[in-house]
PDB file of N, CA and C in Angstrom:
ATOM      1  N   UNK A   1      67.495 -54.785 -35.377  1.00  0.00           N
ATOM      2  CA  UNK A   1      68.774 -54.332 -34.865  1.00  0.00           C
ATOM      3  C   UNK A   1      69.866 -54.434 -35.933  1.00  0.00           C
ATOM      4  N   UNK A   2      69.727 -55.845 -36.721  1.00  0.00           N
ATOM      5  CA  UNK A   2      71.046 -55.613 -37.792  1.00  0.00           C
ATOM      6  C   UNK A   2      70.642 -54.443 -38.742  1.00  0.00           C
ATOM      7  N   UNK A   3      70.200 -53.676 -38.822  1.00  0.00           N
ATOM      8  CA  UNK A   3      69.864 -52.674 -39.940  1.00  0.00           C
ATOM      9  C   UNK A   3      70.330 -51.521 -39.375  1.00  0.00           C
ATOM     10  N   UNK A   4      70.392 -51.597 -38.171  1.00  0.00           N
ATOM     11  CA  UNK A   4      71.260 -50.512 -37.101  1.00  0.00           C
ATOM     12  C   UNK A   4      72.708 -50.740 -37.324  1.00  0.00           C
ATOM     13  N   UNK A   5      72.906 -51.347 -37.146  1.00  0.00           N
ATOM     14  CA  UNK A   5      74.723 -52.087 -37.065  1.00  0.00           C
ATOM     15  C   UNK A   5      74.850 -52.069 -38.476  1.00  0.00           C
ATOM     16  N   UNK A   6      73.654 -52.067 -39.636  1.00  0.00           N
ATOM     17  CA  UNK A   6      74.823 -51.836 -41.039  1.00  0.00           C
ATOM     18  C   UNK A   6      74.756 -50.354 -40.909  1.00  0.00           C
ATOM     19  N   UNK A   7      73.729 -49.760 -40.559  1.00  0.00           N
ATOM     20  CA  UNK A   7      74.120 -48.172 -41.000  1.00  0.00           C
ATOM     21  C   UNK A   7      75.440 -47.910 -40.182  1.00  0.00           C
ATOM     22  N   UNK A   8      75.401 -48.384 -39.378  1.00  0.00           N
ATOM     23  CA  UNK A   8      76.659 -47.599 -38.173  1.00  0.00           C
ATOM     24  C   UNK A   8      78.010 -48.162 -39.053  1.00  0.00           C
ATOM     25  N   UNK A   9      77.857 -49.736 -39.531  1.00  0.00           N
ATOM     26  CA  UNK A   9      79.168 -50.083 -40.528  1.00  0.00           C
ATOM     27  C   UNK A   9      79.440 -48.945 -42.013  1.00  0.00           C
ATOM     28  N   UNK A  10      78.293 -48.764 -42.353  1.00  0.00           N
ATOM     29  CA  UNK A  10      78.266 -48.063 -43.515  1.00  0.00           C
ATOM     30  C   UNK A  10      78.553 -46.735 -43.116  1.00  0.00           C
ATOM     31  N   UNK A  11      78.576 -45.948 -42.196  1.00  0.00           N
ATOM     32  CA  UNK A  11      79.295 -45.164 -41.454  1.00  0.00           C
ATOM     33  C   UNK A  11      80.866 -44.795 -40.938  1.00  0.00           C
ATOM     34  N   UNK A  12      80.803 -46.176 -41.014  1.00  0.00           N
ATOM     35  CA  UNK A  12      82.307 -46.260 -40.530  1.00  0.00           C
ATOM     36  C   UNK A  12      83.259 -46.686 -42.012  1.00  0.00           C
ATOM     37  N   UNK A  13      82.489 -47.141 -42.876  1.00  0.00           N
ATOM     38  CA  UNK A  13      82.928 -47.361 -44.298  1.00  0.00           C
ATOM     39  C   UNK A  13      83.476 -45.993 -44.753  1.00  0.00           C
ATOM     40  N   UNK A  14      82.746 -44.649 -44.549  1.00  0.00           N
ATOM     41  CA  UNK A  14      83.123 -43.575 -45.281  1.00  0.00           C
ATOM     42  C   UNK A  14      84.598 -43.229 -44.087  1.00  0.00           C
ATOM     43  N   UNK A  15      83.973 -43.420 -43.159  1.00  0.00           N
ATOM     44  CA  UNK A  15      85.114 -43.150 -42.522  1.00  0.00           C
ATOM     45  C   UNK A  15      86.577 -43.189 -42.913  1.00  0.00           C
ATOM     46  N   UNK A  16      86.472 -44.676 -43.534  1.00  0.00           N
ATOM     47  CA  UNK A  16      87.872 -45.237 -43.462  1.00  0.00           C
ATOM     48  C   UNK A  16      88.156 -44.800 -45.098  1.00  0.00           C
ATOM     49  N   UNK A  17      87.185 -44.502 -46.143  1.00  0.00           N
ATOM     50  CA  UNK A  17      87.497 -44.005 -47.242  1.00  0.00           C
ATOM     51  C   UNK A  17      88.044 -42.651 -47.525  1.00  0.00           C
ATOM     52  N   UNK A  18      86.990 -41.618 -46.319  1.00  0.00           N
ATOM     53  CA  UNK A  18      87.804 -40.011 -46.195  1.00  0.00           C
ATOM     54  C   UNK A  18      88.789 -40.590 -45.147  1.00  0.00           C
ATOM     55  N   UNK A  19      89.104 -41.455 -44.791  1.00  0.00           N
ATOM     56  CA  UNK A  19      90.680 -41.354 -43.992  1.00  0.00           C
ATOM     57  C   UNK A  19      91.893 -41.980 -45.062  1.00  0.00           C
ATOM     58  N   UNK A  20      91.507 -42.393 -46.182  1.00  0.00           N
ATOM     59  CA  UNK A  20      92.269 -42.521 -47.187  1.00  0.00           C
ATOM     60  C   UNK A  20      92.861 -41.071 -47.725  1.00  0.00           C
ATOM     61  N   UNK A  21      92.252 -40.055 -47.750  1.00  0.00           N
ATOM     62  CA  UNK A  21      92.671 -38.990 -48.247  1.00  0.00           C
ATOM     63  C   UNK A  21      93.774 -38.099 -47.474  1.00  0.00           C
ATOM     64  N   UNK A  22      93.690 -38.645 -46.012  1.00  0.00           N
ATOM     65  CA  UNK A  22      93.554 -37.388 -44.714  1.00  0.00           C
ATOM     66  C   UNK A  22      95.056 -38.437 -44.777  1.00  0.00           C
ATOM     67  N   UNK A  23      95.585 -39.846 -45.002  1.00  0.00           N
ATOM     68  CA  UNK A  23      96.534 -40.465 -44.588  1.00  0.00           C
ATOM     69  C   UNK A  23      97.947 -40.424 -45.816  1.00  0.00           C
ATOM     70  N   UNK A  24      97.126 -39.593 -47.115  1.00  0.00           N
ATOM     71  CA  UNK A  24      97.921 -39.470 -47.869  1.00  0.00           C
ATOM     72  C   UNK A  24      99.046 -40.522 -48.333  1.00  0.00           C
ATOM     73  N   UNK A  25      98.142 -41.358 -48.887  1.00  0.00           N
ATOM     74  CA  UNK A  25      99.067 -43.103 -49.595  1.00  0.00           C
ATOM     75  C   UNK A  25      99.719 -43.744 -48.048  1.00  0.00           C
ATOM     76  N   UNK A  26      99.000 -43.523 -46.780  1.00  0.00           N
ATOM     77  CA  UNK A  26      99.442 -44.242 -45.881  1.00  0.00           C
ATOM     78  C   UNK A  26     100.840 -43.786 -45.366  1.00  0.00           C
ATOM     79  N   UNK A  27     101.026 -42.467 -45.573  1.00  0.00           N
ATOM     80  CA  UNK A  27     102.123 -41.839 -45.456  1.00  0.00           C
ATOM     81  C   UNK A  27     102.360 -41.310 -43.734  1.00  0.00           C
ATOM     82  N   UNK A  28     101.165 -40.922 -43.414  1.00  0.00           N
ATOM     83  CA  UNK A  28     100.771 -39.951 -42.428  1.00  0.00           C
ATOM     84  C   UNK A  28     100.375 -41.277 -40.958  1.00  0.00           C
ATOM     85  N   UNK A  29     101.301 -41.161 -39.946  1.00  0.00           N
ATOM     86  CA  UNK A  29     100.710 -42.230 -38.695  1.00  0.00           C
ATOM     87  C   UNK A  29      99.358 -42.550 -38.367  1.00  0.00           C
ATOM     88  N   UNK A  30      99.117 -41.414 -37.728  1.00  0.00           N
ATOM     89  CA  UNK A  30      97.654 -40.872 -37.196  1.00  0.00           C
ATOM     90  C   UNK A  30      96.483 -41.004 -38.136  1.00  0.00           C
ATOM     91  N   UNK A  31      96.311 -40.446 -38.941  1.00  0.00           N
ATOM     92  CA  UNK A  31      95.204 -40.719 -40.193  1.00  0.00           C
ATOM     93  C   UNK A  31      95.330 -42.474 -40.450  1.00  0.00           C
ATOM     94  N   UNK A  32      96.246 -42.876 -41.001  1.00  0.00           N
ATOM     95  CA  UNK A  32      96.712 -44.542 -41.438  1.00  0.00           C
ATOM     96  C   UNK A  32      95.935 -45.312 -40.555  1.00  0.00           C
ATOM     97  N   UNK A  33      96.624 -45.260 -39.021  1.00  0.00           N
ATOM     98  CA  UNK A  33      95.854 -45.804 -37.857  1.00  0.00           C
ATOM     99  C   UNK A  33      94.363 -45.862 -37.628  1.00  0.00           C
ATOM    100  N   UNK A  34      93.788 -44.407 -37.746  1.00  0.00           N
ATOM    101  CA  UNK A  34      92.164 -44.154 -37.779  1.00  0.00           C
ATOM    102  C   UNK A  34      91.895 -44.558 -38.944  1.00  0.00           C
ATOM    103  N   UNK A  35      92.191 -44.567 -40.109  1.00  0.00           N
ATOM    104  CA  UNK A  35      91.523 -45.140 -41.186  1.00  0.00           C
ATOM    105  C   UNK A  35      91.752 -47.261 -41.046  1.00  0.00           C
ATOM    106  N   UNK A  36      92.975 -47.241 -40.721  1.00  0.00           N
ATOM    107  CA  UNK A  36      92.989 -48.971 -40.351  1.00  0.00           C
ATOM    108  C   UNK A  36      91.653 -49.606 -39.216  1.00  0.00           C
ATOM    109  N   UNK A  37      91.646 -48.528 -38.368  1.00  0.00           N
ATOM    110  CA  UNK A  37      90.533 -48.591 -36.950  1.00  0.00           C
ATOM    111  C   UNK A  37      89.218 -49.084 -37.648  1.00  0.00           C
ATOM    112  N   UNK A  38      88.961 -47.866 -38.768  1.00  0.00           N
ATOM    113  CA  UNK A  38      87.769 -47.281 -39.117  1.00  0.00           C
ATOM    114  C   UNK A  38      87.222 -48.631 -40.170  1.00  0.00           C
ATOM    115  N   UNK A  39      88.269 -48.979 -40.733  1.00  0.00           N
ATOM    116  CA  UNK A  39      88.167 -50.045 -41.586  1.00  0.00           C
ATOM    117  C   UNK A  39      87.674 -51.382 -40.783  1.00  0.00           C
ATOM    118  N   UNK A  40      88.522 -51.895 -39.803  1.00  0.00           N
ATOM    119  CA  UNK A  40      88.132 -52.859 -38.710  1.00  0.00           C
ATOM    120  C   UNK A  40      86.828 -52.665 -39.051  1.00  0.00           C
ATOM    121  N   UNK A  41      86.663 -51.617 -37.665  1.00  0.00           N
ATOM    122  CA  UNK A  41      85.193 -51.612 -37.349  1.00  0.00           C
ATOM    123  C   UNK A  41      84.030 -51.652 -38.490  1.00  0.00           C
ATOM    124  N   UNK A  42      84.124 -51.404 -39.664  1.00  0.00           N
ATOM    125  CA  UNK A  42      83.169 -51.591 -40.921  1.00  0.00           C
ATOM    126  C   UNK A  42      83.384 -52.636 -40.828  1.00  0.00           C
ATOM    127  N   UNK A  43      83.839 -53.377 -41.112  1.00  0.00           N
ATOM    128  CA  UNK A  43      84.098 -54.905 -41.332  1.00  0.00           C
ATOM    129  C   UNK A  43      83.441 -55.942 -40.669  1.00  0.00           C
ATOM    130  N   UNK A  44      83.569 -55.436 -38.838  1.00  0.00           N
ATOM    131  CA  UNK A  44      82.879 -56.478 -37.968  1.00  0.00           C
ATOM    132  C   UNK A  44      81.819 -55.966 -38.318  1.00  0.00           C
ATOM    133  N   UNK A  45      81.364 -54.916 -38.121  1.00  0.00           N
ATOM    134  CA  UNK A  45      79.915 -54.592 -38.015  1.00  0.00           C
ATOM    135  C   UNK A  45      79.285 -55.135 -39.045  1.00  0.00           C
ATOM    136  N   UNK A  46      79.718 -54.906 -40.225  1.00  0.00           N
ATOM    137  CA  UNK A  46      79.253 -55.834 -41.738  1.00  0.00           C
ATOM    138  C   UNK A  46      79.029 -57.247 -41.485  1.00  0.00           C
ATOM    139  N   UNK A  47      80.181 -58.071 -40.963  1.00  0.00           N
ATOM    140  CA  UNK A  47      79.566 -58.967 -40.643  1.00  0.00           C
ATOM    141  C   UNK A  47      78.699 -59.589 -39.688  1.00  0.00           C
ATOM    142  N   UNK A  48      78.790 -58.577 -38.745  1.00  0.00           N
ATOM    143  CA  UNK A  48      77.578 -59.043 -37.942  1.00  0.00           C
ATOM    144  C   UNK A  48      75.977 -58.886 -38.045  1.00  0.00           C
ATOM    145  N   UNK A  49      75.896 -57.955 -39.210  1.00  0.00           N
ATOM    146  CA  UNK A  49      74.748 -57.401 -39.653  1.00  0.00           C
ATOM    147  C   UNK A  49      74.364 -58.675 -40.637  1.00  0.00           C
ATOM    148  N   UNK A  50      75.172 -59.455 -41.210  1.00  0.00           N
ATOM    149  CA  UNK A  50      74.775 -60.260 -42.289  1.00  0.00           C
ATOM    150  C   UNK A  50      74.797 -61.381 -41.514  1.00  0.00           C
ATOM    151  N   UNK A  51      74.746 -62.266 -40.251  1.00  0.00           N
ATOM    152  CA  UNK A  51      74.190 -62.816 -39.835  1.00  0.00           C
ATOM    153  C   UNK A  51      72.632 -63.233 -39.244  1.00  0.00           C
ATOM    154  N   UNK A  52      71.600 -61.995 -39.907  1.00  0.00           N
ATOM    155  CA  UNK A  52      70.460 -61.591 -40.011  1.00  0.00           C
ATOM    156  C   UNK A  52      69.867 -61.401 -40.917  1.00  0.00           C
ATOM    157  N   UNK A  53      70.858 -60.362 -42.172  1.00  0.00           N
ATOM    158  CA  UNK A  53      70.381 -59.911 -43.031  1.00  0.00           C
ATOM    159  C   UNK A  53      71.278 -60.829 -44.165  1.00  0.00           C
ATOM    160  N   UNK A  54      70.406 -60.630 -45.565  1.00  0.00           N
ATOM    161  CA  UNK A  54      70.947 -61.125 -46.887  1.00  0.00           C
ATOM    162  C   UNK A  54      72.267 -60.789 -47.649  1.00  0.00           C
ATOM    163  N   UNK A  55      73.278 -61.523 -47.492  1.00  0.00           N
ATOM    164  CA  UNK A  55      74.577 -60.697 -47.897  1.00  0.00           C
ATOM    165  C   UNK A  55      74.460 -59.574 -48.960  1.00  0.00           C
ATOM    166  N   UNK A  56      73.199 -59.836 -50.438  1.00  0.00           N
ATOM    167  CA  UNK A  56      73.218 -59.333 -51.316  1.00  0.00           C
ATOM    168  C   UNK A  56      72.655 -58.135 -50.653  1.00  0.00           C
ATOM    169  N   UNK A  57      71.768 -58.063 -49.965  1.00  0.00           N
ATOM    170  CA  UNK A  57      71.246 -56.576 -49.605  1.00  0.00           C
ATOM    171  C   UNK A  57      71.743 -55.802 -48.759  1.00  0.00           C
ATOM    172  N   UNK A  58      72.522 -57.165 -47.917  1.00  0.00           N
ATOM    173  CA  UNK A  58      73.326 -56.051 -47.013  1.00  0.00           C
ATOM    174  C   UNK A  58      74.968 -55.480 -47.358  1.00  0.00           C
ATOM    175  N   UNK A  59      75.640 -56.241 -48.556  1.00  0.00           N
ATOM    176  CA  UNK A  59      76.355 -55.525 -49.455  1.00  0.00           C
ATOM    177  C   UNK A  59      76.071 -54.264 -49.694  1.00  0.00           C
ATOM    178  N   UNK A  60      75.081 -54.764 -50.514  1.00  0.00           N
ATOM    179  CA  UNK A  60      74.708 -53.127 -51.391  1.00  0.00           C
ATOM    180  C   UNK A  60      74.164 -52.113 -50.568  1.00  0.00           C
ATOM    181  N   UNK A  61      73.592 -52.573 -49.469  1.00  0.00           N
ATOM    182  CA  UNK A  61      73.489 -51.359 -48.834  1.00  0.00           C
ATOM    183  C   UNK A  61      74.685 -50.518 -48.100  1.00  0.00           C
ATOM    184  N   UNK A  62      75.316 -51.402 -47.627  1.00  0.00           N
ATOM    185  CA  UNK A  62      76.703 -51.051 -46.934  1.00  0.00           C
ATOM    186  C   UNK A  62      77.603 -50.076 -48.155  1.00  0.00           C
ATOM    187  N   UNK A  63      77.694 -50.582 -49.169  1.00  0.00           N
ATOM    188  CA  UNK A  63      78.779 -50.416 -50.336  1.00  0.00           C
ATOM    189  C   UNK A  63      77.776 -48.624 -50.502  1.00  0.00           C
ATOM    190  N   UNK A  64      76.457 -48.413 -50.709  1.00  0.00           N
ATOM    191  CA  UNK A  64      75.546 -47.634 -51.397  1.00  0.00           C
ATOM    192  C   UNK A  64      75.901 -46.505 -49.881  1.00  0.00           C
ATOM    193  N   UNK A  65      75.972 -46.766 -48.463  1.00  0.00           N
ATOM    194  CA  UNK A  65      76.286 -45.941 -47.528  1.00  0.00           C
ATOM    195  C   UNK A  65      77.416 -44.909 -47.947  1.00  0.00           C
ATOM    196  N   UNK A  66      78.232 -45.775 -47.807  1.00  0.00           N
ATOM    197  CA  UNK A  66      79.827 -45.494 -48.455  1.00  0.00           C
ATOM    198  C   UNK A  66      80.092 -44.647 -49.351  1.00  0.00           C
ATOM    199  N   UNK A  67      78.957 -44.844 -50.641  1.00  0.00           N
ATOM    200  CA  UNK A  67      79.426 -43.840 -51.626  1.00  0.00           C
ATOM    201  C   UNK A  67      78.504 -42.790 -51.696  1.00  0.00           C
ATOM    202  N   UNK A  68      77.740 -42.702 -50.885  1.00  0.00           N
ATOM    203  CA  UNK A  68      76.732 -41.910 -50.822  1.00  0.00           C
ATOM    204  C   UNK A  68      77.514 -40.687 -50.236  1.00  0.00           C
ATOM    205  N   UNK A  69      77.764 -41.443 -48.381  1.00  0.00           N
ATOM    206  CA  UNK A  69      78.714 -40.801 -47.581  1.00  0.00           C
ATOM    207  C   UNK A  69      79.857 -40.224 -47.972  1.00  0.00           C
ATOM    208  N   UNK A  70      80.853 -40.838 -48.528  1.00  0.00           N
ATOM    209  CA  UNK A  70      82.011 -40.790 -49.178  1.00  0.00           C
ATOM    210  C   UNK A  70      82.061 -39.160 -50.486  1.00  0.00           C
ATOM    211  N   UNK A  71      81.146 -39.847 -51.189  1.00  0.00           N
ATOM    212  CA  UNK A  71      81.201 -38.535 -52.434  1.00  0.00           C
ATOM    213  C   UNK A  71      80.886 -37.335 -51.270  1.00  0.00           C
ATOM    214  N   UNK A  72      79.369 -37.408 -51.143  1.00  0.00           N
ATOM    215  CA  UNK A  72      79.229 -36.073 -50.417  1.00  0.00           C
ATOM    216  C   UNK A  72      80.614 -35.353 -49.330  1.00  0.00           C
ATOM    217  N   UNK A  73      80.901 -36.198 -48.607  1.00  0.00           N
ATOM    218  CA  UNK A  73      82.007 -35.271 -47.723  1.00  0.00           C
ATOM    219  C   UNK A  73      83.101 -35.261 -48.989  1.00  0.00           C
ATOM    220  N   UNK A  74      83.369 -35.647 -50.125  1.00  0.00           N
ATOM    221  CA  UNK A  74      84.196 -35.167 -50.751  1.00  0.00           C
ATOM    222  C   UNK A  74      83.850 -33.793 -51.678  1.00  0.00           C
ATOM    223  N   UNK A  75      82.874 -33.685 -51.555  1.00  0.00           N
ATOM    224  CA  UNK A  75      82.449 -32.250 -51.923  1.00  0.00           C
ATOM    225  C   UNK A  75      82.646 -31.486 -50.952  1.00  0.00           C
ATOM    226  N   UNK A  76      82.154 -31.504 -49.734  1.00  0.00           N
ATOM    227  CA  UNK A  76      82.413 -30.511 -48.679  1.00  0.00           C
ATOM    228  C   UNK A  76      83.554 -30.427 -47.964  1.00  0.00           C
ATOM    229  N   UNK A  77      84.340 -31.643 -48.043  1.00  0.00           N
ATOM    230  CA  UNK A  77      86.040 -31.611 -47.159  1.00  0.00           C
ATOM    231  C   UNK A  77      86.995 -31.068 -48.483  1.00  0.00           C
ATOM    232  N   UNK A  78      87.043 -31.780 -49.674  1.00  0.00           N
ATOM    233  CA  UNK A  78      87.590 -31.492 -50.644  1.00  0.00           C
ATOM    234  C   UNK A  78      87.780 -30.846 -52.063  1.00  0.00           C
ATOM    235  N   UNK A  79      86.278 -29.895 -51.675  1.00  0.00           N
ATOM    236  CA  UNK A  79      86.318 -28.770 -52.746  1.00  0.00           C
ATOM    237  C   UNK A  79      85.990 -29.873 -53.929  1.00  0.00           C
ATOM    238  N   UNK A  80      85.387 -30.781 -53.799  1.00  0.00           N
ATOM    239  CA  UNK A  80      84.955 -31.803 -55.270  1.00  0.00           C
ATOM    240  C   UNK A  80      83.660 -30.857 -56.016  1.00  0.00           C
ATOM    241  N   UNK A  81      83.940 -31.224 -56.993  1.00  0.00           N
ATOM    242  CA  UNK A  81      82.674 -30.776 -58.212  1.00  0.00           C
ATOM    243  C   UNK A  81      80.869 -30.848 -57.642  1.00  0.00           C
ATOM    244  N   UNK A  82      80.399 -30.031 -57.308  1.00  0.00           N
ATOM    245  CA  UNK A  82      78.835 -30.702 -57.159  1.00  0.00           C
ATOM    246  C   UNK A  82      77.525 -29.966 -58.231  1.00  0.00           C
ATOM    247  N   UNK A  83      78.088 -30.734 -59.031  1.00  0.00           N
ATOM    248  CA  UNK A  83      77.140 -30.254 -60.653  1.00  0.00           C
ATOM    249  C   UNK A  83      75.805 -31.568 -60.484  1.00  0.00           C
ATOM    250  N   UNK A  84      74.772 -31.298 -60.603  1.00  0.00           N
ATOM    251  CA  UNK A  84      73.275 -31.414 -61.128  1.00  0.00           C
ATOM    252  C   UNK A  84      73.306 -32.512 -61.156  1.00  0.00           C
ATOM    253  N   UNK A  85      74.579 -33.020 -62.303  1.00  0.00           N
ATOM    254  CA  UNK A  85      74.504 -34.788 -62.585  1.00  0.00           C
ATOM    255  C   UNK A  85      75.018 -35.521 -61.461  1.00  0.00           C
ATOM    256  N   UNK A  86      75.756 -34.799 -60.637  1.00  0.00           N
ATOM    257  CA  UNK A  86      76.474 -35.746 -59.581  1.00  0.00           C
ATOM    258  C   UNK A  86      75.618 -35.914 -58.568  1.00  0.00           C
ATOM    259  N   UNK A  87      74.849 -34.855 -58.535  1.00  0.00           N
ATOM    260  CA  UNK A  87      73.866 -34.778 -57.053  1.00  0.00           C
ATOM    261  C   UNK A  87      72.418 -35.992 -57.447  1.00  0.00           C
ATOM    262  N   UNK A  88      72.428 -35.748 -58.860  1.00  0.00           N
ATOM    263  CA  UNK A  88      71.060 -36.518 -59.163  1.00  0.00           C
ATOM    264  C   UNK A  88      71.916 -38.070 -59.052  1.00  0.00           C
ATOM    265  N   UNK A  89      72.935 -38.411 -59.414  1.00  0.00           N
ATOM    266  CA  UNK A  89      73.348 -39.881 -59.368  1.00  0.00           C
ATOM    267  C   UNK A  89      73.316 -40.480 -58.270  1.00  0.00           C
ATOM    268  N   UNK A  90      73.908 -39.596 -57.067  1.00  0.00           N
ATOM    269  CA  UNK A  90      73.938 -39.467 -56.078  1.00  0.00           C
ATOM    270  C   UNK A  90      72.693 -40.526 -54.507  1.00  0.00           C
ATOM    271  N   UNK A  91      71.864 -39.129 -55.285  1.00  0.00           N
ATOM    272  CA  UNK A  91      70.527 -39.325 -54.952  1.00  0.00           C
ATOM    273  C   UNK A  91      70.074 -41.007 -55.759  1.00  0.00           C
ATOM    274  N   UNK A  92      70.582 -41.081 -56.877  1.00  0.00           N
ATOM    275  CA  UNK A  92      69.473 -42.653 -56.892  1.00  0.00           C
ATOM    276  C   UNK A  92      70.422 -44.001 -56.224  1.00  0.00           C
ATOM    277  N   UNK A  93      71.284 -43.353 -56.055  1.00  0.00           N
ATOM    278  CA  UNK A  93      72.225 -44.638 -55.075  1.00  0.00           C
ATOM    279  C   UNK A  93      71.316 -44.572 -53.623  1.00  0.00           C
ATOM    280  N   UNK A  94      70.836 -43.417 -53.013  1.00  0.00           N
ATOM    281  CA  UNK A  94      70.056 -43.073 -51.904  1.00  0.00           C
ATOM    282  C   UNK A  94      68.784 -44.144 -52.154  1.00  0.00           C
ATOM    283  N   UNK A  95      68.149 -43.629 -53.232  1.00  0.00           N
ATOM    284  CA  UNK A  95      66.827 -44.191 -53.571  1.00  0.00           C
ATOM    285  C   UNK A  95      67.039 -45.705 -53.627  1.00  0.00           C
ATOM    286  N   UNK A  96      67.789 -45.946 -54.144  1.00  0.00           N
ATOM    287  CA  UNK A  96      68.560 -47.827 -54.362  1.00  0.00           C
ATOM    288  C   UNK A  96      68.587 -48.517 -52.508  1.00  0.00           C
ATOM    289  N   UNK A  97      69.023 -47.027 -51.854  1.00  0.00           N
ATOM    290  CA  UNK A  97      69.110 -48.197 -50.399  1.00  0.00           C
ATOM    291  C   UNK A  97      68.106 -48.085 -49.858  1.00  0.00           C
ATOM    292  N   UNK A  98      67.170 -46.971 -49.850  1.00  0.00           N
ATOM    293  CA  UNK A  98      65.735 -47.090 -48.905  1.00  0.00           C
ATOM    294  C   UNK A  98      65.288 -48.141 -49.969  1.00  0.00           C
ATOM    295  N   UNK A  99      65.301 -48.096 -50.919  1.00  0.00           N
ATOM    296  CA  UNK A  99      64.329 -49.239 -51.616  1.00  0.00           C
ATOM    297  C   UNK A  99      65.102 -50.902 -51.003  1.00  0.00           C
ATOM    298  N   UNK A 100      66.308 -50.745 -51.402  1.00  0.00           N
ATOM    299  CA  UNK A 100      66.630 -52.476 -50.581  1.00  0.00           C
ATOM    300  C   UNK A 100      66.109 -52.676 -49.293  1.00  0.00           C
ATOM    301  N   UNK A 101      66.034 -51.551 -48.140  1.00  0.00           N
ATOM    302  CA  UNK A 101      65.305 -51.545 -47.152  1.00  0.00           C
ATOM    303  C   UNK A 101      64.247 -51.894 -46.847  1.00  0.00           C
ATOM    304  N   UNK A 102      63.768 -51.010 -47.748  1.00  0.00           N
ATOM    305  CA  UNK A 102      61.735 -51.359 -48.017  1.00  0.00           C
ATOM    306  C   UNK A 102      61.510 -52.949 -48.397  1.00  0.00           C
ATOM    307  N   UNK A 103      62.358 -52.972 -49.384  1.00  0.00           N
ATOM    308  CA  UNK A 103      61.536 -54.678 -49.811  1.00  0.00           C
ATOM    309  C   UNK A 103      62.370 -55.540 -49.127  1.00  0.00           C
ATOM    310  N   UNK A 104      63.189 -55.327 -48.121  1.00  0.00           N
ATOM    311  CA  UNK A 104      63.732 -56.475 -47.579  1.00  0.00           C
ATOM    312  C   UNK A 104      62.762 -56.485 -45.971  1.00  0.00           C
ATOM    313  N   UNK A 105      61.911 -55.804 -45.703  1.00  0.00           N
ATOM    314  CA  UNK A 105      61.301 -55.649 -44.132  1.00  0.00           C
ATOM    315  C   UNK A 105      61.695 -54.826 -43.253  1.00  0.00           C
ATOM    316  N   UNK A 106      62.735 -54.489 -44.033  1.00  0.00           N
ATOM    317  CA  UNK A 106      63.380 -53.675 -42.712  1.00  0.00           C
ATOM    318  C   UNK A 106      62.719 -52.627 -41.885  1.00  0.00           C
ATOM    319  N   UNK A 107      63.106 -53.143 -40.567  1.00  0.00           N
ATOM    320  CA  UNK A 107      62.856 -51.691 -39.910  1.00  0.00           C
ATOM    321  C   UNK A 107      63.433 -50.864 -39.452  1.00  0.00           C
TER     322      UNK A 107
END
């Protein structure tokens, strides 16, 4: 179950990172608020996931969600660059979390 609750934190991680963009330096109510929300909720969920799991793996997996999540919708919300090298870097941050997965038991 904690491997559920980090993806859903690591979920809510990008959240609160594309609501950094959408709140414009915290300028904007509505965005600020959902990105403050969005942030919360990564947070508990993070820690409740690491009452099971290994902070180090469940860091990096959480942090590896995030930028996985994060870059990609910044290509598709924000017209970002998606050249060969970004997609392949991309991808081994991917490969980095099924692998912490794999050798930690997870199911």
């Amino acid at each position: 179950m904690s491997w559920y609750i980090l993806l859903v934190a690591g979920i809510f991680e990008v959240a609160w990172a594309i609501g950094l963009q959408y709140s414009d330096g915290f300028s904007k109510p509505i965005p600020t608020a959902g990105t403050v929300v969005a942030l919360a909720i990564s947070m508990i969920l993070l820690a409740r996931a690491v009452t099971d799991l290994p902070i180090g793996t469940a860091y990096a997996v959480w942090t590896g969600i995030g930028a996985v999540g994060t870059a990609t919708l910044g290509i598709v919300l924000f017209d970002e660059p998606m050249t060969l090298a970004r997609v392949g870097f991309i991808s081994v941050i991917v490969v980095g979390i099924v692998g912490l997965h794999l050798v930690s038991g997870g199911h």
